[in-house]
Tab-separated table of C-alpha atoms and ligand atoms in Angstrom:
chain	number	residue	atom	x	y	z
A	1	MET	CA	-0.006	0.263	-0.473
A	2	LEU	CA	1.490	3.377	-0.777
A	3	LYS	CA	2.005	5.577	2.348
A	4	ASN	CA	0.278	8.999	2.999
A	5	VAL	CA	3.048	11.625	4.024
A	6	LEU	CA	2.104	15.321	5.557
A	7	VAL	CA	5.312	17.562	5.322
A	8	VAL	CA	4.373	20.685	7.741
A	9	GLY	CA	6.559	24.020	6.431
A	10	GLY	CA	5.437	26.199	3.189
A	11	GLY	CA	8.474	27.388	1.941
A	12	GLY	CA	11.417	26.348	-0.561
A	13	ARG	CA	12.509	23.819	1.779
A	14	GLU	CA	9.504	21.643	1.868
A	15	HIS	CA	8.933	22.444	-1.962
A	16	ALA	CA	12.308	20.425	-2.523
A	17	ILE	CA	11.358	17.676	0.706
A	18	VAL	CA	8.306	17.369	-1.350
A	19	ASP	CA	9.653	16.994	-4.591
A	20	ALA	CA	12.077	14.446	-3.141
A	21	LEU	CA	9.069	12.561	-1.721
A	22	SER	CA	7.211	12.750	-5.168
A	23	ARG	CA	10.215	10.472	-6.364
A	24	SER	CA	9.894	7.824	-4.174
A	25	LYS	CA	8.301	4.371	-4.983
A	26	LYS	CA	6.589	4.098	-1.722
A	27	VAL	CA	4.413	7.516	-1.661
A	28	GLY	CA	1.033	7.727	-3.019
A	29	ARG	CA	-0.580	11.208	-1.222
A	30	ILE	CA	1.844	14.106	-0.039
A	31	TYR	CA	-0.052	16.812	1.780
A	32	CYS	CA	1.660	19.591	2.340
A	33	ALA	CA	0.599	22.667	5.743
A	34	PRO	CA	0.447	25.375	4.563
A	35	GLY	CA	2.233	24.633	1.248
A	36	ASN	CA	2.648	27.413	-1.410
A	37	ALA	CA	1.585	27.499	-5.203
A	38	GLY	CA	4.226	25.560	-6.860
A	39	ILE	CA	3.749	22.626	-3.827
A	40	GLY	CA	0.061	22.573	-4.711
A	41	GLU	CA	1.607	21.154	-8.310
A	42	GLN	CA	2.959	18.308	-6.353
A	43	ALA	CA	0.794	17.685	-2.801
A	44	PHE	CA	-2.229	18.486	-1.724
A	45	ASN	CA	-2.390	21.848	-0.152
A	46	VAL	CA	-3.960	21.778	3.963
A	47	PRO	CA	-4.357	25.575	4.986
A	48	ILE	CA	-3.100	24.781	8.781
A	49	LYS	CA	-0.446	26.706	10.162
A	50	ASP	CA	3.112	25.099	10.680
A	51	THR	CA	2.777	25.562	14.640
A	52	ASP	CA	-0.292	24.451	15.506
A	53	VAL	CA	0.267	21.125	16.759
A	54	ASN	CA	-3.278	20.163	17.331
A	55	GLY	CA	-4.797	20.895	13.898
A	56	LEU	CA	-1.802	19.382	12.403
A	57	LEU	CA	-2.333	16.098	14.755
A	58	GLU	CA	-5.908	16.098	14.049
A	59	PHE	CA	-5.228	16.144	10.089
A	60	ALA	CA	-2.502	13.599	10.560
A	61	TYR	CA	-5.497	11.542	12.060
A	62	SER	CA	-8.595	11.604	9.943
A	63	HIS	CA	-6.690	11.799	6.735
A	64	LYS	CA	-4.609	8.556	7.686
A	65	VAL	CA	-1.241	10.040	7.520
A	66	ASP	CA	1.260	7.101	7.724
A	67	LEU	CA	4.439	9.437	8.319
A	68	THR	CA	4.735	13.243	8.937
A	69	VAL	CA	7.821	15.288	8.390
A	70	VAL	CA	8.657	18.690	9.413
A	71	GLY	CA	10.352	21.259	7.615
A	72	PRO	CA	10.473	24.726	10.335
A	73	GLU	CA	12.038	25.110	13.755
A	74	ALA	CA	9.181	26.783	14.867
A	75	ALA	CA	7.144	23.772	14.277
A	76	LEU	CA	9.889	21.460	16.652
A	77	SER	CA	10.171	23.921	19.377
A	78	ALA	CA	6.329	24.152	19.874
A	79	GLY	CA	6.534	20.091	20.507
A	80	ILE	CA	5.008	19.024	16.990
A	81	VAL	CA	7.178	15.992	17.948
A	82	ASP	CA	6.737	15.251	21.178
A	83	ALA	CA	2.701	15.482	20.648
A	84	PHE	CA	2.066	13.628	17.482
A	85	ARG	CA	4.824	10.512	19.053
A	86	ALA	CA	2.540	10.721	22.309
A	87	HIS	CA	-0.341	9.379	19.951
A	88	GLY	CA	1.576	6.974	18.503
A	89	LEU	CA	2.198	8.794	14.855
A	90	ALA	CA	5.719	8.620	12.826
A	91	ILE	CA	6.788	12.117	12.799
A	92	PHE	CA	10.423	13.101	10.825
A	93	GLY	CA	12.203	15.664	13.346
A	94	HIS	CA	13.500	16.319	16.717
A	95	THR	CA	11.720	16.491	20.112
A	96	ALA	CA	11.537	20.251	21.596
A	97	ALA	CA	13.805	19.451	24.017
A	98	ALA	CA	16.548	18.201	21.741
A	99	THR	CA	15.391	21.311	19.643
A	100	ALA	CA	17.330	23.502	22.328
A	101	ILE	CA	20.481	22.563	20.524
A	102	GLU	CA	19.413	25.465	17.380
A	103	SER	CA	16.822	27.650	19.647
A	104	SER	CA	19.292	28.407	22.928
A	105	LYS	CA	22.640	29.740	21.978
A	106	GLU	CA	23.727	28.956	25.230
A	107	PHE	CA	22.572	24.927	25.118
A	108	ALA	CA	24.937	24.421	22.751
A	109	LYS	CA	27.729	26.162	23.271
A	110	LYS	CA	27.710	24.328	26.784
A	111	LEU	CA	27.234	21.178	25.074
A	112	MET	CA	30.265	22.129	22.665
A	113	ALA	CA	32.188	22.719	25.566
A	114	LYS	CA	31.591	19.804	27.718
A	115	TYR	CA	31.627	17.368	24.645
A	116	GLY	CA	34.984	18.901	23.304
A	117	ILE	CA	33.616	19.793	19.877
A	118	PRO	CA	35.156	23.140	18.329
A	119	THR	CA	33.860	26.747	18.347
A	120	ALA	CA	34.675	30.254	19.829
A	121	SER	CA	35.165	30.514	22.839
A	122	TYR	CA	32.615	32.093	24.713
A	123	ASN	CA	30.786	33.787	27.863
A	124	ALA	CA	26.926	34.499	28.676
A	125	PHE	CA	25.531	37.433	30.430
A	126	SER	CA	22.328	38.477	31.525
A	127	GLU	CA	23.689	42.090	33.289
A	128	TYR	CA	24.172	44.917	30.984
A	129	GLU	CA	27.055	46.131	32.854
A	130	GLU	CA	28.439	43.085	33.175
A	131	ALA	CA	28.625	42.197	29.749
A	132	LEU	CA	29.213	45.726	28.906
A	133	ASP	CA	32.640	45.880	30.987
A	134	TYR	CA	33.552	42.292	29.534
A	135	VAL	CA	33.092	43.439	26.002
A	136	SER	CA	35.126	46.488	26.483
A	137	GLY	CA	38.170	44.388	28.162
A	138	ARG	CA	38.488	42.086	24.350
A	139	PRO	CA	39.528	42.807	20.808
A	140	PHE	CA	36.988	44.160	18.314
A	141	PRO	CA	34.915	42.944	16.257
A	142	ALA	CA	32.953	41.491	19.358
A	143	VAL	CA	30.355	38.788	18.425
A	144	LEU	CA	27.130	39.341	20.522
A	145	LYS	CA	24.128	36.610	20.154
A	146	TYR	CA	21.114	37.073	21.799
A	147	ASP	CA	20.523	33.698	23.883
A	148	GLY	CA	16.727	32.887	21.890
A	149	LEU	CA	14.555	32.844	18.818
A	150	ALA	CA	15.615	36.239	17.299
A	151	ALA	CA	14.279	35.871	13.798
A	152	GLY	CA	17.292	35.692	12.692
A	153	LYS	CA	18.131	39.129	14.072
A	154	GLY	CA	19.715	37.851	17.485
A	155	VAL	CA	23.618	37.962	15.868
A	156	VAL	CA	25.453	41.408	15.948
A	157	ILE	CA	29.313	41.539	14.687
A	158	ALA	CA	30.259	45.151	16.971
A	159	ALA	CA	33.213	46.560	14.682
A	160	ASN	CA	33.462	49.033	18.200
A	161	LEU	CA	32.513	49.482	21.720
A	162	GLU	CA	29.915	52.048	20.767
A	163	GLU	CA	28.023	49.295	18.596
A	164	ALA	CA	28.109	46.915	21.314
A	165	ASP	CA	26.922	49.234	23.671
A	166	ALA	CA	24.027	49.510	21.796
A	167	ALA	CA	23.432	46.009	21.088
A	168	LEU	CA	24.219	45.150	24.447
A	169	ARG	CA	21.319	47.589	25.528
A	170	SER	CA	18.815	46.592	22.836
A	171	MET	CA	19.356	43.087	23.648
A	172	LEU	CA	19.445	43.262	27.863
A	173	LEU	CA	17.739	46.984	28.766
A	174	ASP	CA	14.876	47.035	26.476
A	175	LYS	CA	14.407	43.481	25.744
A	176	THR	CA	13.729	43.624	22.308
A	177	PHE	CA	13.576	40.246	21.955
A	178	GLY	CA	12.240	39.353	24.949
A	179	GLN	CA	13.929	37.839	28.470
A	180	GLY	CA	17.040	36.162	27.339
A	181	ARG	CA	20.768	36.111	27.739
A	182	VAL	CA	23.542	37.173	25.547
A	183	VAL	CA	26.379	35.125	24.607
A	184	VAL	CA	29.790	36.830	23.541
A	185	GLU	CA	32.260	35.000	21.828
A	186	ASP	CA	35.234	35.443	19.901
A	187	PHE	CA	34.975	37.018	16.278
A	188	LEU	CA	36.487	34.026	13.996
A	189	GLN	CA	37.226	34.081	10.089
A	190	GLY	CA	37.066	31.859	7.273
A	191	PRO	CA	34.562	30.709	4.236
A	192	GLU	CA	31.341	29.441	5.761
A	193	PHE	CA	29.596	26.053	4.673
A	194	SER	CA	27.089	23.911	5.615
A	195	PHE	CA	26.730	20.490	6.594
A	196	LEU	CA	23.929	18.914	6.737
A	197	CYS	CA	23.556	15.491	8.305
A	198	PHE	CA	20.355	12.813	8.452
A	199	VAL	CA	20.384	11.979	12.398
A	200	ASN	CA	18.934	8.565	13.946
A	201	GLY	CA	20.552	8.786	17.979
A	202	ALA	CA	24.041	7.794	17.685
A	203	ASP	CA	24.092	7.544	13.878
A	204	VAL	CA	24.913	10.243	11.194
A	205	TYR	CA	24.132	9.985	7.565
A	206	PRO	CA	25.827	13.140	5.491
A	207	MET	CA	24.660	14.946	3.154
A	208	PRO	CA	26.473	16.763	0.477
A	209	LEU	CA	27.946	20.247	1.788
A	210	SER	CA	26.668	23.176	0.269
A	211	GLN	CA	27.344	26.915	0.862
A	212	ASP	CA	24.768	29.462	1.230
A	213	HIS	CA	25.353	32.997	0.497
A	214	LYS	CA	23.605	35.270	3.090
A	215	ARG	CA	23.441	38.785	2.131
A	216	ALA	CA	21.338	40.250	-0.299
A	217	PHE	CA	23.477	41.777	-2.811
A	218	ASP	CA	26.440	41.056	-5.322
A	219	GLY	CA	29.991	41.024	-3.447
A	220	ASP	CA	28.598	39.859	-0.408
A	221	LYS	CA	27.282	43.276	0.295
A	222	GLY	CA	24.270	44.784	1.770
A	223	PRO	CA	22.179	43.362	4.857
A	224	ASN	CA	21.915	39.909	6.085
A	225	THR	CA	19.195	37.570	4.504
A	226	GLY	CA	17.634	33.935	5.158
A	227	GLY	CA	19.728	32.926	1.987
A	228	MET	CA	19.845	34.520	-1.806
A	229	GLY	CA	21.364	31.263	-2.768
A	230	ALA	CA	23.107	27.956	-2.561
A	231	TYR	CA	25.522	25.402	-4.452
A	232	THR	CA	27.266	21.840	-3.801
A	233	GLY	CA	30.657	20.584	-4.794
A	234	LEU	CA	32.925	23.014	-2.580
A	235	PRO	CA	36.240	23.070	-3.699
A	236	PHE	CA	37.697	24.662	-0.711
A	237	ILE	CA	36.698	22.223	1.493
A	238	THR	CA	39.249	19.136	0.912
A	239	GLY	CA	38.234	15.643	2.012
A	240	GLU	CA	40.233	15.514	4.831
A	241	ASP	CA	38.294	18.901	6.323
A	242	ARG	CA	35.074	16.605	5.443
A	243	GLU	CA	36.574	14.072	7.277
A	244	PHE	CA	37.030	16.190	10.557
A	245	ALA	CA	33.996	17.766	10.489
A	246	LEU	CA	31.828	14.166	10.242
A	247	GLU	CA	33.805	13.205	12.660
A	248	ASN	CA	34.711	15.782	15.123
A	249	ILE	CA	31.613	17.878	15.101
A	250	MET	CA	28.638	16.024	13.811
A	251	LYS	CA	29.047	12.457	15.317
A	252	LYS	CA	30.439	14.116	18.319
A	253	ALA	CA	27.348	16.382	18.668
A	254	ALA	CA	24.763	13.207	17.631
A	255	ALA	CA	26.712	11.331	20.475
A	256	ALA	CA	26.744	14.072	22.967
A	257	MET	CA	22.808	14.533	22.830
A	258	VAL	CA	22.617	10.975	23.147
A	259	SER	CA	24.318	11.259	26.342
A	260	GLU	CA	22.243	14.219	27.506
A	261	GLY	CA	19.363	12.287	27.113
A	262	LEU	CA	18.049	14.271	24.106
A	263	PRO	CA	18.437	12.094	21.098
A	264	LEU	CA	18.390	13.735	17.610
A	265	SER	CA	15.648	11.942	15.302
A	266	GLY	CA	15.908	14.392	12.680
A	267	VAL	CA	18.203	16.864	10.508
A	268	LEU	CA	21.511	17.960	12.250
A	269	TYR	CA	22.459	21.132	10.452
A	270	GLY	CA	25.950	22.335	11.372
A	271	GLY	CA	27.015	25.589	10.262
A	272	LEU	CA	30.376	25.890	10.086
A	273	MET	CA	33.713	27.847	9.372
A	274	LYS	CA	37.417	27.311	8.005
A	275	THR	CA	39.243	29.024	10.246
A	276	PRO	CA	43.146	29.113	10.300
A	277	ASP	CA	42.740	27.052	13.262
A	278	GLY	CA	40.591	23.908	11.905
A	279	ILE	CA	36.859	23.825	10.917
A	280	LYS	CA	35.063	25.358	14.170
A	281	VAL	CA	30.761	25.324	15.067
A	282	ILE	CA	29.846	28.875	14.224
A	283	GLU	CA	25.616	27.486	14.985
A	284	PHE	CA	24.051	24.136	14.488
A	285	ASN	CA	20.371	24.214	13.184
A	286	ALA	CA	17.806	21.489	13.941
A	287	ARG	CA	16.669	21.039	10.744
A	288	PHE	CA	16.638	21.527	7.046
A	289	GLY	CA	18.636	24.517	6.284
A	290	ASP	CA	16.960	26.690	3.141
A	291	PRO	CA	17.987	27.350	0.913
A	292	GLU	CA	20.442	24.452	0.962
A	293	THR	CA	17.648	21.807	1.411
A	294	GLU	CA	16.968	22.640	-2.651
A	295	VAL	CA	20.474	22.056	-3.715
A	296	VAL	CA	21.168	19.038	-1.325
A	297	LEU	CA	17.910	17.162	-2.163
A	298	PRO	CA	17.803	16.869	-5.603
A	299	LEU	CA	21.096	14.934	-5.804
A	300	LEU	CA	19.853	11.969	-3.140
A	301	GLU	CA	19.671	8.834	-5.382
A	302	SER	CA	18.005	6.847	-2.353
A	303	ASP	CA	14.324	6.644	-1.395
A	304	ILE	CA	14.102	9.758	1.234
A	305	TYR	CA	10.609	7.746	2.325
A	306	ASP	CA	12.800	4.806	3.787
A	307	ILE	CA	15.307	7.589	5.198
A	308	PHE	CA	12.416	9.631	6.949
A	309	TYR	CA	10.430	6.569	7.931
A	310	GLY	CA	13.480	4.546	9.409
A	311	ILE	CA	14.291	7.888	11.771
A	312	ALA	CA	11.077	8.215	12.672
A	313	THR	CA	10.716	5.038	13.936
A	314	GLY	CA	14.454	4.752	15.331
A	315	SER	CA	14.935	1.938	13.224
A	316	ALA	CA	18.091	1.038	11.301
A	317	LEU	CA	19.107	2.460	7.312
A	318	ASP	CA	20.927	2.170	4.880
A	319	THR	CA	23.224	4.470	3.983
A	320	PRO	CA	21.697	7.062	1.677
A	321	LYS	CA	22.965	7.150	-1.905
A	322	TRP	CA	24.047	10.694	-3.753
A	323	SER	CA	24.771	11.500	-7.261
A	324	SER	CA	28.629	13.252	-7.460
A	325	ASP	CA	26.755	15.588	-9.540
A	326	VAL	CA	26.409	19.617	-8.380
A	327	THR	CA	23.626	21.608	-7.790
A	328	LEU	CA	23.515	25.326	-8.359
A	329	GLY	CA	20.823	27.744	-7.213
A	330	VAL	CA	19.880	31.455	-7.283
A	331	VAL	CA	16.877	32.593	-5.032
A	332	LEU	CA	14.641	35.314	-6.695
A	333	ALA	CA	13.115	37.997	-3.816
A	334	SER	CA	10.733	40.806	-3.569
A	335	LYS	CA	12.609	44.199	-4.083
A	336	GLY	CA	13.034	45.415	-0.442
A	337	TYR	CA	13.471	42.041	1.013
A	338	PRO	CA	14.808	41.741	3.677
A	339	GLY	CA	13.363	44.631	4.638
A	340	ALA	CA	10.029	45.899	3.579
A	341	TYR	CA	8.479	44.553	0.591
A	342	GLN	CA	4.936	44.121	-1.757
A	343	LYS	CA	3.362	40.959	-2.440
A	344	GLY	CA	0.676	40.375	-5.264
A	345	PHE	CA	2.944	41.223	-8.566
A	346	LYS	CA	2.077	38.238	-11.300
A	347	ILE	CA	4.899	35.992	-11.684
A	348	ARG	CA	4.950	35.126	-15.607
A	349	GLY	CA	7.385	32.834	-17.918
A	350	LEU	CA	7.167	29.510	-14.795
A	351	ASP	CA	5.870	27.147	-17.593
A	352	ASN	CA	8.560	26.644	-19.871
A	353	ILE	CA	11.727	26.925	-17.316
A	354	ASN	CA	14.132	23.986	-18.070
A	355	CYS	CA	15.665	23.544	-14.541
A	356	GLN	CA	14.104	22.648	-11.095
A	357	VAL	CA	11.746	25.217	-10.273
A	358	TYR	CA	11.105	25.570	-6.358
A	359	HIS	CA	8.186	27.654	-4.562
A	360	MET	CA	9.728	29.899	-1.539
A	361	GLY	CA	6.582	32.397	-1.285
A	362	THR	CA	3.959	32.151	-3.722
A	363	ALA	CA	0.511	32.080	-3.714
A	364	ILE	CA	-2.422	31.618	-6.672
A	365	SER	CA	-4.227	35.128	-7.001
A	366	THR	CA	-7.102	35.523	-5.602
A	367	GLU	CA	-9.060	35.720	-9.328
A	368	HIS	CA	-8.606	31.503	-8.997
A	369	PRO	CA	-9.524	29.302	-6.773
A	370	VAL	CA	-7.693	29.036	-3.576
A	371	ILE	CA	-5.735	26.521	-1.779
A	372	SER	CA	-7.774	23.417	-0.768
A	373	THR	CA	-7.482	20.045	0.706
A	374	GLU	CA	-9.599	18.134	-1.717
A	375	HIS	CA	-8.270	18.991	-4.970
A	376	PRO	CA	-5.297	20.468	-6.808
A	377	VAL	CA	-5.275	23.874	-6.511
A	378	ILE	CA	-4.192	24.357	-10.146
A	379	SER	CA	-6.879	23.195	-13.327
A	380	THR	CA	-4.805	24.360	-16.421
A	381	GLU	CA	-1.381	25.114	-17.359
A	382	ALA	CA	-2.647	28.070	-18.935
A	383	GLU	CA	-3.976	29.551	-16.230
A	384	LYS	CA	-1.332	28.509	-13.509
A	385	SER	CA	1.222	30.402	-15.323
A	386	GLN	CA	-1.184	33.852	-15.453
A	387	SER	CA	-2.145	33.459	-11.456
A	388	ILE	CA	0.800	32.631	-9.504
A	389	VAL	CA	1.465	35.771	-7.385
A	390	THR	CA	4.371	36.367	-4.788
A	391	ASN	CA	3.993	36.274	-1.190
A	392	GLY	CA	6.973	36.623	0.600
A	393	GLY	CA	10.420	38.148	1.058
A	394	ARG	CA	12.265	34.754	-1.203
A	395	VAL	CA	9.754	33.979	-3.691
A	396	LEU	CA	11.132	30.960	-5.992
A	397	MET	CA	14.755	29.445	-6.398
A	398	LEU	CA	15.958	28.123	-9.704
A	399	VAL	CA	18.537	25.247	-9.461
A	400	ALA	CA	20.230	23.630	-12.053
A	401	ARG	CA	22.668	20.623	-12.105
A	402	GLY	CA	25.545	19.672	-13.840
A	403	THR	CA	29.410	17.637	-13.686
A	404	ASP	CA	30.759	20.830	-13.271
A	405	LEU	CA	29.609	24.191	-11.215
A	406	ALA	CA	30.540	26.363	-14.168
A	407	ALA	CA	27.618	24.302	-16.639
A	408	ALA	CA	25.244	24.644	-13.548
A	409	ARG	CA	25.489	28.112	-13.199
A	410	ASN	CA	25.013	28.784	-17.010
A	411	THR	CA	21.792	27.107	-16.960
A	412	VAL	CA	20.371	28.488	-13.895
A	413	TYR	CA	21.124	32.053	-15.558
A	414	SER	CA	20.044	31.649	-18.713
A	415	GLU	CA	16.777	30.213	-17.398
A	416	ILE	CA	15.997	32.807	-14.820
A	417	ALA	CA	16.155	35.364	-18.025
A	418	LYS	CA	12.956	33.536	-18.759
A	419	ILE	CA	10.871	34.655	-15.909
A	420	ASP	CA	8.916	38.159	-15.836
A	421	CYS	CA	8.013	39.387	-12.675
A	422	ASP	CA	8.222	43.343	-12.155
A	423	ASN	CA	9.197	42.959	-8.396
A	424	LEU	CA	12.249	40.874	-8.089
A	425	PHE	CA	15.344	40.772	-7.966
A	426	TYR	CA	18.542	38.255	-7.790
A	427	ARG	CA	22.501	38.119	-6.973
A	428	ASN	CA	24.606	37.697	-10.104
A	429	ASP	CA	26.844	35.992	-8.603
A	430	ILE	CA	26.099	32.551	-6.830
A	431	ALA	CA	28.614	30.620	-6.284
A	432	HIS	CA	31.545	33.256	-7.403
A	433	TYR	CA	33.904	31.357	-4.127
A	434	ALA	CA	33.704	28.698	-6.165
A	435	LEU	CA	34.109	29.985	-9.476
B	1	AMP	P1	24.584	32.442	13.537
B	1	AMP	O1	23.111	32.879	13.590
B	1	AMP	O2	25.107	31.638	15.098
B	1	AMP	O3	24.701	31.922	12.351
B	1	AMP	O4	25.337	33.857	13.075
B	1	AMP	C1	24.923	34.735	11.678
B	1	AMP	C2	26.131	34.876	11.125
B	1	AMP	O5	27.028	35.832	11.975
B	1	AMP	C3	27.219	33.619	10.679
B	1	AMP	O6	26.820	33.185	9.635
B	1	AMP	C4	28.326	34.122	10.903
B	1	AMP	O7	28.793	35.050	9.369
B	1	AMP	C5	28.262	35.359	11.522
B	1	AMP	N1	28.924	35.188	13.223
B	1	AMP	C6	28.622	34.117	13.704
B	1	AMP	N2	29.287	33.988	15.062
B	1	AMP	C7	30.629	34.287	14.425
B	1	AMP	C8	32.090	33.895	15.051
B	1	AMP	N3	32.254	33.429	16.381
B	1	AMP	N4	32.855	34.799	14.412
B	1	AMP	C9	32.838	35.387	12.899
B	1	AMP	N5	31.358	35.539	12.543
B	1	AMP	C10	30.185	35.450	12.946
B	2	LIG	N1	20.446	29.059	5.367
B	2	LIG	C1	20.173	29.429	6.621
B	2	LIG	C2	19.472	28.455	7.700
B	2	LIG	O1	18.506	27.535	6.913
B	2	LIG	O2	19.128	29.243	8.224
């Protein structure tokens, strides 16, 4: 019997997960909550919010869902895995307590110190005066991290005491992000990369390495974003580097979480940096990265249902197989992102794109029927291209694959030229470190 799968989330990451599931021989019906316009072409969109744990639980029961796969960290922190397991439902993702490896900077720092996982040394403070005093006696730039969820705005690299003071005031006196401590750590330098692994307790199954591009504009200029593009096939990470990161960072972290009584059962994402003193952890995330997932999962040759289900049920896995091709993906974002932007601009030209198109923030325009749980959203091809509109900061990601990055880059940029929308921008230099 083919399996029913529910994917939680509605961005490019979830589109890539849905796409990988749709290649599975074991999967029948795919639901995605809440999904988006592109996901609706491959799955049944379900209008339930990703943090509405009870709503999702009821849906999974009433629609005989065999397996649920969680994309966003917010849903994990909301306890979706704990709740599904308590009801005997198979779910891929970490418990709320284990998600602390991402949601609490201090938890992650303590874990790394205790188990000898290489990272910048640090101190944590809850008092503004103490923090300021400590920072003023140390070299700049200073790295200040709010210890909690801060919508990507919790890390400040302060160039001087004035900037550090402003950040500490905002975090510890004005409590801009809420009640929380601040971690002050050493400033590290070197290229950053993302190491995503499937983790089943102490067992770690690495995915291909990738690199995100966090700044909005070419040349790594402009504000930090959720990520403007990514690629696999990093030339600056040697086989030895990868082996070091796998053994001394990813496997150690998985084993540490088992020892702490918080075994991982999902994706562990190492945000790593290759410094002159070796590879170090910048941060851990408890989920697939976005946009990294969109360049990594297309390379998976094994059936992803087996991986997700094996980890969801804590059973043994076959080692996943990966293509030796490389991938390169470019994000198209709304003008103004990551600041204020407008939504609702028509996107034309999506029908004849000859590479993978993942939707990050799109919707069907209201002139056409909206998302339904019972029927696929789109009726005809013509209607589809007419009616898809921008609906987020990051809107689309085009991903091409090839035997080398230059070929993949040429494909992506020539396909992007076919997309017609009045309100999108993108970076022209994705993979510039490698090319
Ligand atoms: P995080 O949210 O911890 O990943 O931090 C966001 C970004 O800040 C990272 O991707 C790095 O570019 C930068 N960053 C964080 N920690 C450090 C550090 N210790 N040294 C240098 N840069 C850092
Ligand atoms: N690409 C960064 C993240 O997913 O956190």
